[in-house]
Coordinates of C-alpha atoms in Angstrom, one line a residue:
X25 CA 0.0 0.1 0.0
X26 CA 0.6 3.9 -1.1
X27 CA 1.1 6.5 2.0
X28 CA -1.9 7.9 3.5
X29 CA -4.4 9.3 1.8
X30 CA -7.5 9.6 4.4
X31 CA -6.2 10.3 8.5
X32 CA -9.2 11.3 11.1
X33 CA -7.8 12.6 14.3
X34 CA -10.5 12.4 17.1
X35 CA -13.3 13.4 14.9
X36 CA -16.9 13.5 16.4
X37 CA -19.9 15.2 14.9
X38 CA -23.2 16.5 16.9
X39 CA -26.7 17.2 15.1
X40 CA -28.4 20.1 16.0
X41 CA -32.2 19.5 16.6
X42 CA -35.0 21.3 18.4
X43 CA -35.2 18.5 20.8
X44 CA -31.1 19.4 21.3
X45 CA -28.2 17.5 20.3
X46 CA -27.3 13.9 19.1
X47 CA -24.0 12.5 19.5
X48 CA -23.1 10.7 16.0
X49 CA -19.4 10.1 16.1
X50 CA -17.1 10.2 18.9
X51 CA -13.4 11.2 19.3
X52 CA -12.9 8.7 16.1
X53 CA -9.6 8.2 14.5
X54 CA -8.6 6.3 11.6
X55 CA -6.5 6.0 8.6
X56 CA -6.5 4.5 5.2
X57 CA -3.6 3.8 2.5
X58 CA -3.6 5.1 -1.4
X59 CA -4.9 2.0 -3.0
X60 CA -6.3 0.0 0.7
X61 CA -10.0 -1.7 -0.1
X62 CA -11.5 -1.1 3.7
X63 CA -14.6 -1.9 5.1
X64 CA -16.9 -0.4 8.5
X65 CA -19.1 -2.1 9.3
X66 CA -21.8 -1.5 12.8
X67 CA -25.1 -1.2 13.9
X68 CA -28.1 0.4 12.0
X69 CA -27.7 3.9 12.6
X70 CA -24.2 4.1 14.2
X71 CA -22.6 7.0 12.2
X72 CA -21.2 4.7 9.1
X73 CA -23.4 6.9 6.5
X74 CA -22.0 10.4 8.3
X75 CA -18.7 9.1 8.1
X76 CA -18.6 8.5 5.0
X77 CA -21.0 12.4 4.6
X78 CA -17.8 13.7 6.6
X79 CA -15.1 12.0 3.8
X80 CA -17.3 13.6 1.0
X81 CA -17.8 17.4 2.2
X82 CA -20.9 16.9 2.7
X83 CA -20.3 17.4 6.4
X84 CA -17.2 18.7 8.8
X85 CA -17.3 17.5 11.9
X86 CA -17.8 19.4 15.2
X87 CA -14.3 18.4 16.1
X88 CA -11.1 17.0 15.8
X89 CA -9.2 16.8 12.0
X90 CA -10.3 15.0 8.3
X91 CA -7.5 15.2 6.4
X92 CA -7.6 14.0 2.6
X93 CA -5.2 13.9 -0.1
X94 CA -6.2 14.3 -3.7
X95 CA -9.7 15.8 -5.3
X96 CA -12.8 15.2 -3.6
X97 CA -13.6 12.2 -3.7
X98 CA -16.4 10.0 -5.9
X99 CA -19.1 8.9 -4.3
X100 CA -21.6 5.7 -5.4
X101 CA -25.1 5.2 -3.1
X102 CA -27.3 2.4 -2.1
X103 CA -30.0 3.3 -5.4
X104 CA -27.5 4.0 -9.0
X105 CA -29.6 7.5 -9.2
X106 CA -29.5 7.1 -12.9
X107 CA -31.7 9.7 -14.8
X108 CA -34.2 7.8 -16.6
X109 CA -34.4 10.4 -19.1
X110 CA -30.7 10.1 -20.0
X111 CA -29.1 7.9 -22.7
X112 CA -26.4 5.6 -20.5
X113 CA -23.9 7.6 -22.1
X114 CA -25.4 10.4 -21.0
X115 CA -25.0 9.2 -18.0
X116 CA -21.6 8.7 -17.6
X117 CA -20.5 11.9 -18.9
X118 CA -23.3 13.5 -15.9
X119 CA -20.2 14.6 -13.9
X120 CA -17.9 15.8 -16.2
X121 CA -20.7 18.1 -17.4
X122 CA -21.0 19.2 -13.3
X123 CA -17.8 19.3 -12.5
X124 CA -16.9 21.4 -15.6
X125 CA -14.3 18.8 -17.0
X126 CA -16.3 17.3 -20.1
X127 CA -13.8 18.1 -23.4
X128 CA -12.8 15.5 -26.1
X129 CA -10.4 13.7 -24.0
X130 CA -12.7 13.3 -20.5
X131 CA -15.3 11.9 -23.1
X132 CA -13.4 9.0 -24.6
X133 CA -11.8 8.1 -21.6
X134 CA -15.6 7.6 -20.2
X135 CA -16.3 5.6 -23.0
X136 CA -13.2 3.3 -23.2
X137 CA -14.6 2.6 -19.0
X138 CA -17.4 0.7 -21.2
X139 CA -15.4 -0.3 -23.2
X140 CA -13.8 -2.3 -20.9
X141 CA -15.9 -3.3 -18.7
X142 CA -18.4 -4.8 -21.0
X143 CA -21.6 -2.4 -21.0
X144 CA -20.6 -0.3 -25.1
X145 CA -23.4 -2.0 -26.1
X146 CA -25.6 0.1 -24.4
X147 CA -24.0 3.6 -24.4
X148 CA -27.2 4.4 -26.4
X149 CA -29.5 2.7 -24.3
X150 CA -31.9 4.5 -21.2
X151 CA -31.0 2.9 -17.7
X152 CA -34.5 1.4 -17.6
X153 CA -33.5 -0.9 -20.3
X154 CA -30.3 -2.7 -17.9
X155 CA -30.5 -5.1 -15.1
X156 CA -30.1 -4.2 -11.3
X157 CA -26.5 -4.9 -11.7
X158 CA -25.2 -3.1 -15.0
X159 CA -26.9 -0.3 -13.3
X160 CA -24.8 -0.5 -10.6
X161 CA -21.4 -1.0 -12.7
X162 CA -22.7 2.5 -15.2
X163 CA -23.6 4.4 -11.4
X164 CA -19.9 2.9 -10.6
X165 CA -18.3 4.2 -14.2
X166 CA -19.5 7.7 -13.9
X167 CA -17.9 8.0 -10.5
X168 CA -14.4 6.6 -11.9
X169 CA -15.3 8.9 -15.4
X170 CA -13.9 12.2 -12.6
X171 CA -11.3 9.9 -12.5
X172 CA -11.9 10.4 -8.0
X173 CA -8.4 9.3 -5.8
X174 CA -10.4 7.8 -3.1
X175 CA -14.4 5.8 -3.5
X176 CA -16.8 6.2 -1.1
X177 CA -19.2 3.1 -1.3
X178 CA -22.7 3.6 0.9
X179 CA -24.2 -0.7 0.7
X180 CA -23.7 0.0 -3.0
X181 CA -24.9 -4.1 -3.4
X182 CA -28.1 -3.9 -1.1
X183 CA -31.4 -3.4 -3.5
X184 CA -29.4 -6.1 -5.6
X185 CA -30.8 -9.7 -5.2
X186 CA -28.1 -12.1 -3.2
X187 CA -26.9 -13.6 -6.4
X188 CA -26.7 -10.7 -8.1
X189 CA -24.9 -9.3 -5.1
X190 CA -22.2 -11.4 -5.1
X191 CA -21.1 -11.2 -8.8
X192 CA -21.8 -7.5 -8.4
X193 CA -19.3 -7.2 -5.6
X194 CA -16.8 -9.5 -7.4
X195 CA -17.1 -7.4 -11.1
X196 CA -16.3 -3.9 -8.6
X197 CA -13.5 -5.1 -6.8
X198 CA -11.9 -6.0 -9.9
X199 CA -12.4 -3.7 -11.6
X200 CA -11.4 -1.1 -8.3
X201 CA -8.3 -3.2 -8.2
X202 CA -6.9 -2.6 -12.0
X203 CA -8.5 0.7 -11.4
X204 CA -5.1 0.9 -9.0
X205 CA -8.6 3.0 -6.6
X206 CA -8.2 3.4 -2.6
X207 CA -12.5 3.0 -1.4
X208 CA -14.6 2.7 1.6
X209 CA -17.0 0.6 1.2
X210 CA -19.4 0.6 4.2
X211 CA -22.2 -2.1 4.5
X212 CA -24.1 -4.2 7.0
X213 CA -22.9 -7.5 5.5
X214 CA -19.9 -9.0 7.7
X215 CA -19.0 -11.7 4.6
X216 CA -18.9 -8.6 2.2
X217 CA -16.3 -6.5 4.3
X218 CA -14.3 -9.6 4.7
X219 CA -14.3 -11.0 1.2
X220 CA -13.9 -7.5 -0.1
X221 CA -11.4 -5.9 2.4
X222 CA -7.4 -5.0 3.0
X223 CA -9.1 -3.9 6.2
X224 CA -12.3 -3.7 7.8
X225 CA -13.2 -1.3 10.9
X226 CA -15.7 -2.3 13.4
X227 CA -17.5 0.6 14.6
X228 CA -19.8 0.4 18.5
X229 CA -23.6 1.5 18.4
X230 CA -24.2 5.3 17.8
X231 CA -22.5 7.6 18.6
X232 CA -19.7 5.9 16.6
X233 CA -16.2 4.5 18.4
X234 CA -13.7 2.5 16.3
X235 CA -14.8 -0.7 18.3
X236 CA -11.8 -3.1 16.6
X237 CA -9.9 -3.2 13.7
X238 CA -8.2 -6.3 11.5
X239 CA -5.8 -6.5 8.6
X240 CA -7.3 -9.5 6.2
X241 CA -5.1 -11.8 5.4
X242 CA -6.7 -14.4 3.1
X243 CA -4.9 -17.5 1.4
X244 CA -7.4 -17.2 -1.3
X245 CA -7.2 -15.5 -5.0
X246 CA -8.0 -12.3 -5.1
X247 CA -11.7 -12.0 -5.6
X248 CA -14.1 -11.8 -3.6
X249 CA -16.3 -14.9 -4.8
X250 CA -12.9 -16.9 -3.9
X251 CA -11.6 -15.3 -0.6
X252 CA -15.0 -17.0 1.0
X253 CA -13.7 -20.1 0.6
X254 CA -9.9 -19.5 3.1
X255 CA -10.0 -21.3 5.7
X256 CA -9.0 -18.1 7.0
X257 CA -12.4 -16.5 6.4
X258 CA -14.5 -18.2 9.5
X259 CA -12.2 -17.3 12.0
X260 CA -12.7 -13.6 11.2
X261 CA -16.3 -13.5 11.0
X262 CA -17.0 -14.8 14.6
X263 CA -14.3 -13.0 15.8
X264 CA -16.3 -9.3 13.8
X265 CA -19.9 -10.7 14.7
X266 CA -18.8 -11.5 18.3
X267 CA -18.0 -7.8 18.9
X268 CA -20.7 -6.3 17.1
X269 CA -23.1 -8.7 18.5
X270 CA -21.1 -7.0 21.2
X271 CA -22.9 -4.1 20.6
X272 CA -26.8 -5.1 20.4

């Protein structure tokens, strides 16, 4: 792994509401190295998405320090948020248009991503003509087209059926490795986190604190589907499950 590109030091986040204050994140510290794939797991409502929102620059920490190298991160959400009235080409170019960076070179790069990852035949199709898994791949390519150093993935597979979820996780993992991207994945699925990640961070119940940190070393090929069959997989799963179970 390369240099540190994300550094969170004692970050806190407090929501100010009519009925008072709600602390979502409490003195959380972690770092992510360039090229690393890190997953965050924790109980529902613990503040995982709030952390991604701070990393994306959508929220400011109430306290602590948050440093990101490079430009603005790419953000991939649970839903693909493709625009139904735009073709696949129109959708993947949207981020570049919004950023004022669309030109012949960036357009060619975006289209080459469609070619590389098997979606170029659908360049003139509309989102409604694609399966859920294909739509999520288009959403990823739209994000990659803007050349972010860091990708934030907020449960991007949760709306899909189980078989599609497994297949797409494998495909997206391969794409991110091939493109040399750094990624932070928020997921409720422990197996998904272990199979895709170099490291798993376990958050406590709200307010989010770092409860555990696990470097994942599996004797299996670098494929989430195959990594699930590694002999060490169950031990990682049981350890993380026990940490989460204590939160309940």
